The first five atom37 places (N, CA, C, CB, O) and aatype in JSON, in Angstrom:
{
  "aatype": [20, 20, 20, 20, 20, 20, 20, 20, 20, 20, 20, 20, 20, 20, 20, 20, 20, 20, 20, 20, 20, 20, 20, 20, 20, 20, 20, 20, 20, 20, 20, 20, 20, 20, 20, 20, 20, 20, 20, 20, 20, 20, 20, 20, 20, 20, 20, 20, 20, 20, 20, 20, 20, 20, 20, 20, 20, 20, 20, 20, 20, 20, 20, 20, 20, 20, 20, 20, 20, 20, 20, 20, 20, 20, 20, 20, 20, 20, 20, 20, 20, 20, 20, 20, 20, 20, 20, 20, 20, 20, 20, 20, 20, 20, 20, 20, 20, 20, 20, 20, 20, 20, 20, 20, 20, 20, 20, 20, 20, 20, 20, 20, 20, 20, 20, 20, 20, 20, 20, 20],
  "atom_mask": [
    [1, 1, 1, 1, 1],
    [1, 1, 1, 1, 1],
    [1, 1, 1, 1, 1],
    [1, 1, 1, 1, 1],
    [1, 1, 1, 1, 1],
    [1, 1, 1, 1, 1],
    [1, 1, 1, 1, 1],
    [1, 1, 1, 1, 1],
    [1, 1, 1, 1, 1],
    [1, 1, 1, 1, 1],
    [1, 1, 1, 1, 1],
    [1, 1, 1, 1, 1],
    [1, 1, 1, 1, 1],
    [1, 1, 1, 1, 1],
    [1, 1, 1, 1, 1],
    [1, 1, 1, 1, 1],
    [1, 1, 1, 1, 1],
    [1, 1, 1, 1, 1],
    [1, 1, 1, 1, 1],
    [1, 1, 1, 1, 1],
    [1, 1, 1, 1, 1],
    [1, 1, 1, 1, 1],
    [1, 1, 1, 1, 1],
    [1, 1, 1, 1, 1],
    [1, 1, 1, 1, 1],
    [1, 1, 1, 1, 1],
    [1, 1, 1, 1, 1],
    [1, 1, 1, 1, 1],
    [1, 1, 1, 1, 1],
    [1, 1, 1, 1, 1],
    [1, 1, 1, 1, 1],
    [1, 1, 1, 1, 1],
    [1, 1, 1, 1, 1],
    [1, 1, 1, 1, 1],
    [1, 1, 1, 1, 1],
    [1, 1, 1, 1, 1],
    [1, 1, 1, 1, 1],
    [1, 1, 1, 1, 1],
    [1, 1, 1, 1, 1],
    [1, 1, 1, 1, 1],
    [1, 1, 1, 1, 1],
    [1, 1, 1, 1, 1],
    [1, 1, 1, 1, 1],
    [1, 1, 1, 1, 1],
    [1, 1, 1, 1, 1],
    [1, 1, 1, 1, 1],
    [1, 1, 1, 1, 1],
    [1, 1, 1, 1, 1],
    [1, 1, 1, 1, 1],
    [1, 1, 1, 1, 1],
    [1, 1, 1, 1, 1],
    [1, 1, 1, 1, 1],
    [1, 1, 1, 1, 1],
    [1, 1, 1, 1, 1],
    [1, 1, 1, 1, 1],
    [1, 1, 1, 1, 1],
    [1, 1, 1, 1, 1],
    [1, 1, 1, 1, 1],
    [1, 1, 1, 1, 1],
    [1, 1, 1, 1, 1],
    [1, 1, 1, 1, 1],
    [1, 1, 1, 1, 1],
    [1, 1, 1, 1, 1],
    [1, 1, 1, 1, 1],
    [1, 1, 1, 1, 1],
    [1, 1, 1, 1, 1],
    [1, 1, 1, 1, 1],
    [1, 1, 1, 1, 1],
    [1, 1, 1, 1, 1],
    [1, 1, 1, 1, 1],
    [1, 1, 1, 1, 1],
    [1, 1, 1, 1, 1],
    [1, 1, 1, 1, 1],
    [1, 1, 1, 1, 1],
    [1, 1, 1, 1, 1],
    [1, 1, 1, 1, 1],
    [1, 1, 1, 1, 1],
    [1, 1, 1, 1, 1],
    [1, 1, 1, 1, 1],
    [1, 1, 1, 1, 1],
    [1, 1, 1, 1, 1],
    [1, 1, 1, 1, 1],
    [1, 1, 1, 1, 1],
    [1, 1, 1, 1, 1],
    [1, 1, 1, 1, 1],
    [1, 1, 1, 1, 1],
    [1, 1, 1, 1, 1],
    [1, 1, 1, 1, 1],
    [1, 1, 1, 1, 1],
    [1, 1, 1, 1, 1],
    [1, 1, 1, 1, 1],
    [1, 1, 1, 1, 1],
    [1, 1, 1, 1, 1],
    [1, 1, 1, 1, 1],
    [1, 1, 1, 1, 1],
    [1, 1, 1, 1, 1],
    [1, 1, 1, 1, 1],
    [1, 1, 1, 1, 1],
    [1, 1, 1, 1, 1],
    [1, 1, 1, 1, 1],
    [1, 1, 1, 1, 1],
    [1, 1, 1, 1, 1],
    [1, 1, 1, 1, 1],
    [1, 1, 1, 1, 1],
    [1, 1, 1, 1, 1],
    [1, 1, 1, 1, 1],
    [1, 1, 1, 1, 1],
    [1, 1, 1, 1, 1],
    [1, 1, 1, 1, 1],
    [1, 1, 1, 1, 1],
    [1, 1, 1, 1, 1],
    [1, 1, 1, 1, 1],
    [1, 1, 1, 1, 1],
    [1, 1, 1, 1, 1],
    [1, 1, 1, 1, 1],
    [1, 1, 1, 1, 1],
    [1, 1, 1, 1, 1],
    [1, 1, 1, 1, 1],
    [1, 1, 1, 1, 1],
    [1, 1, 1, 1, 1]
  ],
  "atom_positions": [
    [[5.05, -6.66, -18.2], [5.15, -7.0, -16.78], [5.01, -5.73, -15.95], [6.5, -7.71, -16.47], [5.57, -4.68, -16.29]],
    [[4.27, -5.84, -14.87], [4.0, -4.68, -14.01], [4.9, -4.74, -12.79], [2.51, -4.63, -13.59], [5.08, -5.8, -12.18]],
    [[5.45, -3.6, -12.45], [6.28, -3.47, -11.26], [5.74, -2.34, -10.39], [7.76, -3.22, -11.63], [5.24, -1.34, -10.89]],
    [[5.85, -2.53, -9.08], [5.49, -1.49, -8.13], [6.75, -1.02, -7.43], [4.45, -2.01, -7.1], [7.58, -1.82, -7.02]],
    [[6.87, 0.29, -7.31], [8.02, 0.87, -6.63], [7.53, 1.72, -5.47], [8.88, 1.71, -7.61], [6.75, 2.66, -5.66]],
    [[7.99, 1.38, -4.28], [7.58, 2.08, -3.06], [8.66, 3.07, -2.66], [7.31, 1.09, -1.92], [9.84, 2.89, -2.95]],
    [[8.24, 4.11, -1.98], [9.17, 5.1, -1.46], [8.55, 5.77, -0.25], [9.54, 6.16, -2.54], [7.35, 5.67, 0.0]],
    [[9.41, 6.46, 0.51], [8.92, 7.25, 1.64], [9.15, 6.64, 3.0], [7.5, 7.49, 1.46], [8.83, 7.27, 4.01]],
    [[9.67, 5.45, 3.07], [9.92, 4.84, 4.37], [11.13, 5.44, 5.04], [10.09, 3.35, 4.23], [11.78, 6.34, 4.51]],
    [[11.42, 4.93, 6.23], [12.6, 5.42, 6.95], [12.4, 5.36, 8.44], [12.92, 6.82, 6.53], [11.53, 4.66, 8.95]],
    [[13.22, 6.13, 9.13], [13.21, 6.19, 10.59], [12.49, 7.45, 11.06], [14.64, 6.14, 11.16], [12.74, 8.54, 10.56]],
    [[11.59, 7.27, 12.01], [10.86, 8.4, 12.56], [10.69, 8.18, 14.05], [9.48, 8.59, 11.86], [10.63, 7.04, 14.51]],
    [[10.6, 9.26, 14.8], [10.36, 9.15, 16.23], [8.89, 8.88, 16.5], [10.81, 10.43, 16.96], [8.02, 9.24, 15.7]],
    [[8.63, 8.25, 17.61], [7.23, 8.01, 18.01], [6.47, 9.32, 18.04], [7.16, 7.3, 19.39], [6.95, 10.34, 18.55]],
    [[5.26, 9.28, 17.48], [4.45, 10.49, 17.38], [4.62, 11.22, 16.07], [4.77, 11.4, 18.49], [3.86, 12.14, 15.76]],
    [[5.61, 10.82, 15.3], [5.88, 11.48, 14.04], [5.04, 10.94, 12.9], [7.32, 11.34, 13.71], [4.13, 10.13, 13.1]],
    [[5.36, 11.41, 11.7], [4.58, 11.06, 10.51], [5.5, 10.65, 9.37], [3.71, 12.24, 10.08], [6.65, 11.07, 9.28]],
    [[4.96, 9.81, 8.51], [5.61, 9.44, 7.26], [4.54, 9.3, 6.2], [6.42, 8.11, 7.41], [3.37, 9.04, 6.49]],
    [[4.95, 9.5, 4.95], [4.04, 9.29, 3.83], [4.68, 8.31, 2.86], [3.69, 10.64, 3.11], [5.74, 8.59, 2.29]],
    [[4.04, 7.18, 2.69], [4.52, 6.18, 1.75], [3.85, 6.39, 0.39], [4.23, 4.76, 2.28], [2.68, 6.77, 0.29]],
    [[4.63, 6.13, -0.64], [4.11, 6.21, -2.0], [4.42, 4.91, -2.72], [4.73, 7.41, -2.77], [5.39, 4.23, -2.42]],
    [[3.57, 4.59, -3.68], [3.76, 3.37, -4.48], [3.22, 3.66, -5.87], [3.04, 2.12, -3.84], [2.05, 4.03, -6.04]],
    [[4.06, 3.48, -6.87], [3.65, 3.74, -8.24], [3.92, 2.52, -9.1], [4.38, 4.96, -8.8], [4.89, 1.79, -8.89]],
    [[3.04, 2.31, -10.06], [3.15, 1.15, -10.94], [3.72, 1.55, -12.28], [1.78, 0.48, -11.13], [3.47, 2.64, -12.78]],
    [[4.5, 0.65, -12.85], [4.96, 0.8, -14.21], [4.68, -0.5, -14.95], [6.49, 1.16, -14.27], [4.69, -1.58, -14.37]],
    [[4.42, -0.36, -16.26], [4.11, -1.55, -17.04], [2.74, -1.43, -17.69], [4.17, -2.79, -16.16], [2.11, -0.37, -17.66]],
    [[2.3, -2.52, -18.26], [1.05, -2.52, -19.03], [-0.13, -2.85, -18.14], [1.14, -3.53, -20.18], [-0.33, -3.99, -17.72]],
    [[-0.91, -1.83, -17.86], [-2.1, -1.97, -17.03], [-3.28, -1.41, -17.77], [-1.92, -1.27, -15.67], [-3.25, -0.27, -18.23]],
    [[-4.33, -2.21, -17.9], [-5.55, -1.71, -18.51], [-6.36, -0.9, -17.5], [-6.4, -2.87, -19.06], [-6.81, 0.21, -17.79]],
    [[-6.52, -1.48, -16.32], [-7.23, -0.77, -15.26], [-6.81, -1.35, -13.92], [-8.77, -0.87, -15.45], [-6.43, -2.52, -13.82]],
    [[-6.88, -0.54, -12.89], [-6.54, -0.99, -11.54], [-7.81, -1.04, -10.71], [-5.49, -0.06, -10.88], [-8.58, -0.08, -10.69]],
    [[-8.02, -2.12, -10.04], [-9.17, -2.25, -9.16], [-8.76, -1.79, -7.77], [-9.7, -3.72, -9.13], [-8.65, -0.58, -7.52]],
    [[-8.54, -2.7, -6.87], [-8.17, -2.33, -5.52], [-6.68, -2.05, -5.41], [-8.57, -3.43, -4.55], [-5.85, -2.68, -6.06]],
    [[-6.37, -1.08, -4.57], [-4.99, -0.81, -4.17], [-4.93, -0.95, -2.66], [-4.51, 0.61, -4.65], [-5.9, -0.67, -1.96]],
    [[-3.79, -1.38, -2.16], [-3.72, -1.55, -0.73], [-2.31, -1.49, -0.19], [-4.33, -2.83, -0.35], [-1.32, -1.56, -0.92]],
    [[-2.26, -1.36, 1.13], [-1.0, -1.43, 1.87], [-1.1, -2.53, 2.91], [-0.67, -0.06, 2.54], [-2.12, -2.68, 3.59]],
    [[-0.04, -3.29, 3.02], [0.08, -4.35, 4.02], [1.4, -4.14, 4.74], [-0.01, -5.78, 3.37], [2.26, -3.4, 4.27]],
    [[1.54, -4.81, 5.88], [2.8, -4.7, 6.58], [3.13, -6.02, 7.27], [2.76, -3.56, 7.61], [2.26, -6.83, 7.57]],
    [[4.43, -6.2, 7.5], [4.89, -7.41, 8.18], [5.99, -7.03, 9.14], [5.38, -8.48, 7.17], [7.05, -6.55, 8.73]],
    [[5.74, -7.25, 10.41], [6.74, -7.01, 11.44], [7.53, -8.29, 11.67], [6.07, -6.52, 12.76], [7.04, -9.37, 11.35]],
    [[8.74, -8.2, 12.22], [9.55, -9.39, 12.45], [8.81, -10.41, 13.3], [10.87, -9.02, 13.13], [8.26, -10.08, 14.36]],
    [[8.79, -11.64, 12.84], [8.16, -12.71, 13.58], [6.65, -12.75, 13.49], [8.54, -12.62, 14.99], [6.0, -13.56, 14.14]],
    [[6.08, -11.88, 12.68], [4.63, -11.83, 12.55], [4.21, -12.05, 11.11], [4.09, -10.49, 13.05], [5.02, -11.92, 10.19]],
    [[2.94, -12.38, 10.93], [2.41, -12.57, 9.58], [2.12, -11.21, 8.94], [1.13, -13.44, 9.62], [1.92, -10.2, 9.62]],
    [[2.11, -11.23, 7.62], [1.74, -10.01, 6.9], [0.27, -9.71, 7.19], [1.98, -10.17, 5.36], [-0.58, -10.6, 7.2]],
    [[-0.01, -8.44, 7.44], [-1.37, -8.04, 7.77], [-1.81, -6.85, 6.92], [-1.48, -7.7, 9.26], [-0.99, -6.04, 6.47]],
    [[-3.1, -6.76, 6.72], [-3.67, -5.65, 5.98], [-3.58, -4.38, 6.81], [-5.12, -5.95, 5.58], [-3.85, -4.39, 8.01]],
    [[-3.2, -3.29, 6.15], [-3.19, -1.98, 6.79], [-4.37, -1.17, 6.28], [-1.85, -1.24, 6.53], [-5.17, -0.66, 7.07]],
    [[-4.48, -1.05, 4.96], [-5.56, -0.25, 4.38], [-5.73, -0.63, 2.92], [-5.29, 1.26, 4.53], [-4.76, -1.01, 2.25]],
    [[-6.96, -0.51, 2.43], [-7.22, -0.7, 1.02], [-8.14, 0.41, 0.52], [-7.85, -2.08, 0.76], [-8.84, 1.06, 1.29]],
    [[-8.1, 0.61, -0.79], [-8.97, 1.61, -1.41], [-9.43, 1.07, -2.76], [-8.22, 2.98, -1.57], [-8.63, 0.57, -3.55]],
    [[-10.72, 1.17, -3.01], [-11.29, 0.66, -4.25], [-11.21, 1.72, -5.35], [-12.73, 0.22, -4.03], [-10.83, 2.86, -5.12]],
    [[-11.59, 1.3, -6.54], [-11.62, 2.23, -7.67], [-12.52, 3.43, -7.37], [-12.09, 1.52, -8.93], [-12.22, 4.56, -7.76]],
    [[-13.61, 3.17, -6.69], [-14.55, 4.24, -6.37], [-14.16, 5.06, -5.17], [-15.89, 3.67, -6.14], [-14.85, 6.03, -4.84]],
    [[-13.08, 4.7, -4.51], [-12.61, 5.49, -3.38], [-13.04, 4.99, -2.01], [-13.07, 6.87, -3.54], [-12.78, 5.65, -1.01]],
    [[-13.69, 3.85, -1.95], [-14.06, 3.29, -0.65], [-12.82, 2.79, 0.06], [-15.1, 2.15, -0.8], [-11.98, 2.11, -0.53]],
    [[-12.7, 3.13, 1.33], [-11.5, 2.8, 2.1], [-11.81, 1.82, 3.22], [-10.88, 4.08, 2.67], [-12.88, 1.84, 3.82]],
    [[-10.84, 0.97, 3.48], [-10.95, 0.01, 4.57], [-9.65, 0.05, 5.34], [-11.27, -1.43, 4.05], [-8.57, 0.02, 4.75]],
    [[-9.74, 0.11, 6.67], [-8.54, 0.21, 7.51], [-8.54, -0.87, 8.57], [-8.45, 1.59, 8.16], [-9.58, -1.31, 9.04]],
    [[-7.34, -1.3, 8.92], [-7.2, -2.14, 10.1], [-7.56, -1.31, 11.33], [-5.73, -2.72, 10.21], [-7.32, -0.1, 11.37]],
    [[-8.15, -1.96, 12.31], [-8.56, -1.23, 13.51], [-7.38, -0.51, 14.16], [-9.2, -2.19, 14.52], [-7.55, 0.57, 14.73]],
    [[-6.22, -1.09, 14.08], [-5.05, -0.54, 14.77], [-4.57, 0.78, 14.17], [-3.93, -1.53, 14.74], [-3.82, 1.51, 14.81]],
    [[-5.0, 1.1, 12.94], [-4.53, 2.32, 12.3], [-5.64, 3.34, 12.04], [-3.86, 1.98, 10.98], [-5.37, 4.45, 11.59]],
    [[-6.85, 2.97, 12.33], [-7.98, 3.89, 12.09], [-7.78, 5.19, 12.85], [-9.31, 3.23, 12.51], [-7.43, 5.2, 14.03]],
    [[-8.02, 6.29, 12.14], [-7.87, 7.59, 12.76], [-6.45, 8.14, 12.7], [-8.31, 7.52, 14.16], [-6.22, 9.32, 12.98]],
    [[-5.5, 7.29, 12.33], [-4.09, 7.75, 12.26], [-3.54, 7.68, 10.84], [-3.22, 6.91, 13.19], [-2.73, 8.51, 10.45]],
    [[-3.97, 6.69, 10.08], [-3.47, 6.49, 8.71], [-4.56, 6.85, 7.71], [-3.0, 5.02, 8.49], [-5.75, 6.68, 7.98]],
    [[-4.13, 7.36, 6.56], [-5.05, 7.68, 5.48], [-4.5, 7.16, 4.17], [-5.32, 9.19, 5.4], [-3.37, 7.48, 3.79]],
    [[-5.3, 6.36, 3.48], [-4.91, 5.85, 2.17], [-5.57, 6.7, 1.1], [-5.28, 4.35, 2.02], [-6.73, 7.1, 1.24]],
    [[-4.84, 6.95, 0.02], [-5.4, 7.7, -1.11], [-4.78, 7.15, -2.39], [-5.13, 9.24, -0.97], [-3.78, 6.44, -2.35]],
    [[-5.38, 7.49, -3.5], [-4.88, 7.0, -4.78], [-4.97, 8.08, -5.84], [-5.65, 5.75, -5.23], [-5.8, 8.99, -5.75]],
    [[-4.11, 7.97, -6.82], [-4.12, 8.85, -7.99], [-4.2, 7.94, -9.2], [-2.85, 9.79, -8.05], [-3.2, 7.36, -9.62]],
    [[-5.39, 7.81, -9.76], [-5.57, 6.87, -10.87], [-4.79, 7.3, -12.11], [-7.06, 6.74, -11.21], [-4.33, 6.45, -12.88]],
    [[-4.64, 8.58, -12.31], [-3.9, 9.07, -13.48], [-2.43, 8.67, -13.42], [-4.03, 10.59, -13.59], [-1.78, 8.48, -14.45]],
    [[-1.92, 8.55, -12.2], [-0.51, 8.19, -12.03], [-0.32, 6.73, -11.67], [0.11, 9.06, -10.95], [0.82, 6.29, -11.47]],
    [[-1.4, 5.97, -11.58], [-1.31, 4.57, -11.13], [-0.54, 4.48, -9.82], [-0.63, 3.69, -12.21], [0.39, 3.69, -9.68]],
    [[-0.95, 5.3, -8.88], [-0.21, 5.41, -7.62], [-1.16, 5.35, -6.43], [0.6, 6.7, -7.59], [-2.33, 5.72, -6.51]],
    [[-0.61, 4.88, -5.33], [-1.34, 4.84, -4.06], [-0.42, 5.39, -2.99], [-1.81, 3.38, -3.72], [0.8, 5.24, -3.05]],
    [[-1.02, 6.02, -1.99], [-0.26, 6.67, -0.93], [-0.8, 6.23, 0.42], [-0.33, 8.21, -1.07], [-1.94, 5.81, 0.55]],
    [[0.06, 6.33, 1.42], [-0.36, 6.05, 2.79], [0.24, 7.12, 3.68], [0.08, 4.62, 3.25], [1.45, 7.15, 3.92]],
    [[-0.61, 7.99, 4.18], [-0.19, 9.0, 5.14], [-0.31, 8.39, 6.53], [-1.03, 10.31, 5.02], [-1.38, 7.95, 6.93]],
    [[0.8, 8.37, 7.25], [0.83, 7.74, 8.57], [1.17, 8.8, 9.61], [1.87, 6.57, 8.6], [2.25, 9.39, 9.57]],
    [[0.26, 9.03, 10.52], [0.45, 10.01, 11.58], [0.45, 9.32, 12.93], [-0.64, 11.1, 11.53], [-0.01, 8.18, 13.07]],
    [[0.96, 10.01, 13.92], [0.99, 9.49, 15.29], [1.58, 8.09, 15.34], [-0.42, 9.47, 15.89], [1.01, 7.19, 15.95]],
    [[2.69, 7.92, 14.7], [3.32, 6.6, 14.62], [3.82, 6.15, 15.98], [4.48, 6.63, 13.62], [4.28, 6.95, 16.79]],
    [[3.71, 4.87, 16.21], [4.2, 4.25, 17.44], [5.14, 3.12, 17.07], [3.01, 3.73, 18.31], [5.14, 2.66, 15.93]],
    [[5.94, 2.66, 18.02], [6.85, 1.53, 17.73], [6.11, 0.3, 17.21], [7.64, 1.16, 18.99], [6.69, -0.51, 16.49]],
    [[4.84, 0.15, 17.57], [4.06, -1.0, 17.08], [3.79, -0.91, 15.59], [2.75, -1.09, 17.83], [3.4, -1.91, 14.97]],
    [[3.98, 0.25, 14.99], [3.78, 0.4, 13.55], [5.03, 0.03, 12.75], [3.37, 1.82, 13.24], [4.98, -0.03, 11.52]],
    [[6.14, -0.2, 13.42], [7.37, -0.54, 12.72], [7.22, -1.88, 12.0], [8.55, -0.59, 13.7], [6.8, -2.87, 12.59]],
    [[7.56, -1.89, 10.73], [7.39, -3.08, 9.9], [7.91, -2.79, 8.5], [5.9, -3.53, 9.86], [8.28, -1.67, 8.17]],
    [[7.93, -3.83, 7.7], [8.12, -3.65, 6.27], [6.73, -3.49, 5.66], [8.91, -4.87, 5.62], [5.85, -4.33, 5.86]],
    [[6.54, -2.42, 4.92], [5.25, -2.12, 4.32], [5.28, -2.48, 2.83], [4.88, -0.62, 4.51], [6.23, -2.16, 2.12]],
    [[4.23, -3.13, 2.39], [4.13, -3.58, 1.0], [2.88, -2.97, 0.36], [4.09, -5.13, 0.92], [1.81, -2.96, 0.97]],
    [[3.02, -2.47, -0.84], [1.82, -2.07, -1.57], [1.37, -3.23, -2.46], [2.08, -0.78, -2.41], [2.16, -4.1, -2.84]],
    [[0.11, -3.21, -2.78], [-0.5, -4.29, -3.55], [-1.52, -3.7, -4.51], [-1.17, -5.33, -2.62], [-2.36, -2.88, -4.12]],
    [[-1.45, -4.13, -5.77], [-2.43, -3.71, -6.78], [-3.13, -4.95, -7.32], [-1.74, -2.9, -7.93], [-2.5, -5.96, -7.62]],
    [[-4.42, -4.85, -7.44], [-5.2, -5.83, -8.19], [-5.68, -5.14, -9.45], [-6.4, -6.41, -7.34], [-6.43, -4.17, -9.4]],
    [[-5.25, -5.66, -10.59], [-5.49, -4.93, -11.82], [-5.91, -5.87, -12.94], [-4.25, -4.15, -12.23], [-5.91, -7.09, -12.79]],
    [[-6.26, -5.26, -14.05], [-6.62, -6.01, -15.25], [-5.63, -5.62, -16.34], [-8.11, -5.74, -15.69], [-5.37, -4.44, -16.56]],
    [[-5.1, -6.62, -17.02], [-4.16, -6.32, -18.11], [-4.92, -6.15, -19.42], [-3.09, -7.43, -18.23], [-6.15, -6.23, -19.46]],
    [[-4.17, -5.93, -20.49], [-4.82, -5.64, -21.76], [-5.44, -6.87, -22.42], [-3.83, -5.01, -22.7], [-6.13, -6.76, -23.44]],
    [[-5.19, -8.03, -21.85], [-5.9, -9.25, -22.26], [-7.13, -9.48, -21.38], [-4.97, -10.47, -22.2], [-7.77, -10.52, -21.45]],
    [[-7.44, -8.49, -20.56], [-8.6, -8.52, -19.65], [-8.5, -9.62, -18.6], [-9.87, -8.7, -20.44], [-9.5, -10.13, -18.11]],
    [[-7.27, -9.97, -18.27], [-7.06, -10.94, -17.2], [-6.83, -10.19, -15.89], [-5.86, -11.87, -17.52], [-6.12, -9.19, -15.84]],
    [[-7.44, -10.7, -14.84], [-7.25, -10.12, -13.51], [-5.93, -10.61, -12.93], [-8.42, -10.48, -12.57], [-5.63, -11.8, -12.93]],
    [[-5.16, -9.68, -12.43], [-3.83, -10.01, -11.9], [-3.6, -9.26, -10.59], [-2.72, -9.65, -12.93], [-4.33, -8.34, -10.23]],
    [[-2.54, -9.69, -9.91], [-2.17, -9.07, -8.65], [-0.66, -8.9, -8.62], [-2.68, -9.91, -7.43], [0.07, -9.78, -9.08]],
    [[-0.2, -7.79, -8.08], [1.24, -7.55, -8.0], [1.56, -6.9, -6.66], [1.72, -6.66, -9.17], [0.77, -6.12, -6.12]],
    [[2.74, -7.23, -6.14], [3.21, -6.69, -4.87], [4.47, -5.85, -5.09], [3.49, -7.83, -3.87], [5.27, -6.11, -5.99]],
    [[4.62, -4.84, -4.26], [5.87, -4.11, -4.22], [6.93, -4.91, -3.49], [5.67, -2.75, -3.56], [6.66, -5.96, -2.92]],
    [[8.15, -4.38, -3.53], [9.27, -5.11, -2.92], [9.33, -4.91, -1.42], [10.57, -4.66, -3.55], [10.07, -5.61, -0.73]],
    [[8.58, -3.96, -0.91], [8.57, -3.7, 0.52], [9.47, -2.53, 0.88], [9.0, -4.93, 1.29], [10.52, -2.34, 0.27]],
    [[9.04, -1.77, 1.87], [9.83, -0.63, 2.33], [9.77, -0.6, 3.85], [9.32, 0.72, 1.71], [8.72, -0.81, 4.46]],
    [[10.92, -0.34, 4.45], [11.04, -0.44, 5.89], [10.62, 0.87, 6.57], [12.47, -0.79, 6.28], [11.03, 1.96, 6.19]],
    [[9.79, 0.71, 7.59], [9.42, 1.82, 8.46], [9.88, 1.48, 9.87], [7.86, 2.11, 8.42], [9.5, 0.45, 10.43]],
    [[10.7, 2.33, 10.43], [11.23, 2.14, 11.78], [10.76, 3.3, 12.66], [12.78, 2.04, 11.77], [10.87, 4.46, 12.27]],
    [[10.26, 2.98, 13.83], [9.76, 4.0, 14.75], [10.51, 3.88, 16.06], [8.21, 3.87, 14.97], [10.45, 2.85, 16.73]],
    [[11.2, 4.93, 16.42], [11.97, 4.91, 17.67], [11.11, 5.46, 18.81], [13.28, 5.73, 17.53], [10.32, 6.39, 18.63]],
    [[11.3, 4.87, 19.98], [10.49, 5.3, 21.14], [11.2, 6.4, 21.91], [10.2, 4.11, 22.06], [10.67, 6.89, 22.91]]
  ]
}
């Protein structure tokens, strides 16, 4: 069974920065896409950024130019550098892996979520 563990969240002032990390443990043959999503109170979960095996990145318009997603395949980890944070970025952030197990089945796993709070 694969588990994702997120870290790096917390409270930051508007204009500040945070770096989220997410690492996988368990039996993984290969990881395809990695991504970050977020859910603010009363809102639906939304995509923040994704990164493919080849390094292609996709960002939500609201974070372009401020957030950077990266991955370390050797560590089965994904990161999200968040700069110029605003109160609108406050949410619970979830990492997501789409991977293949050793039976060559495609699977998906979510982290437990980590809270990011931005004070104005």
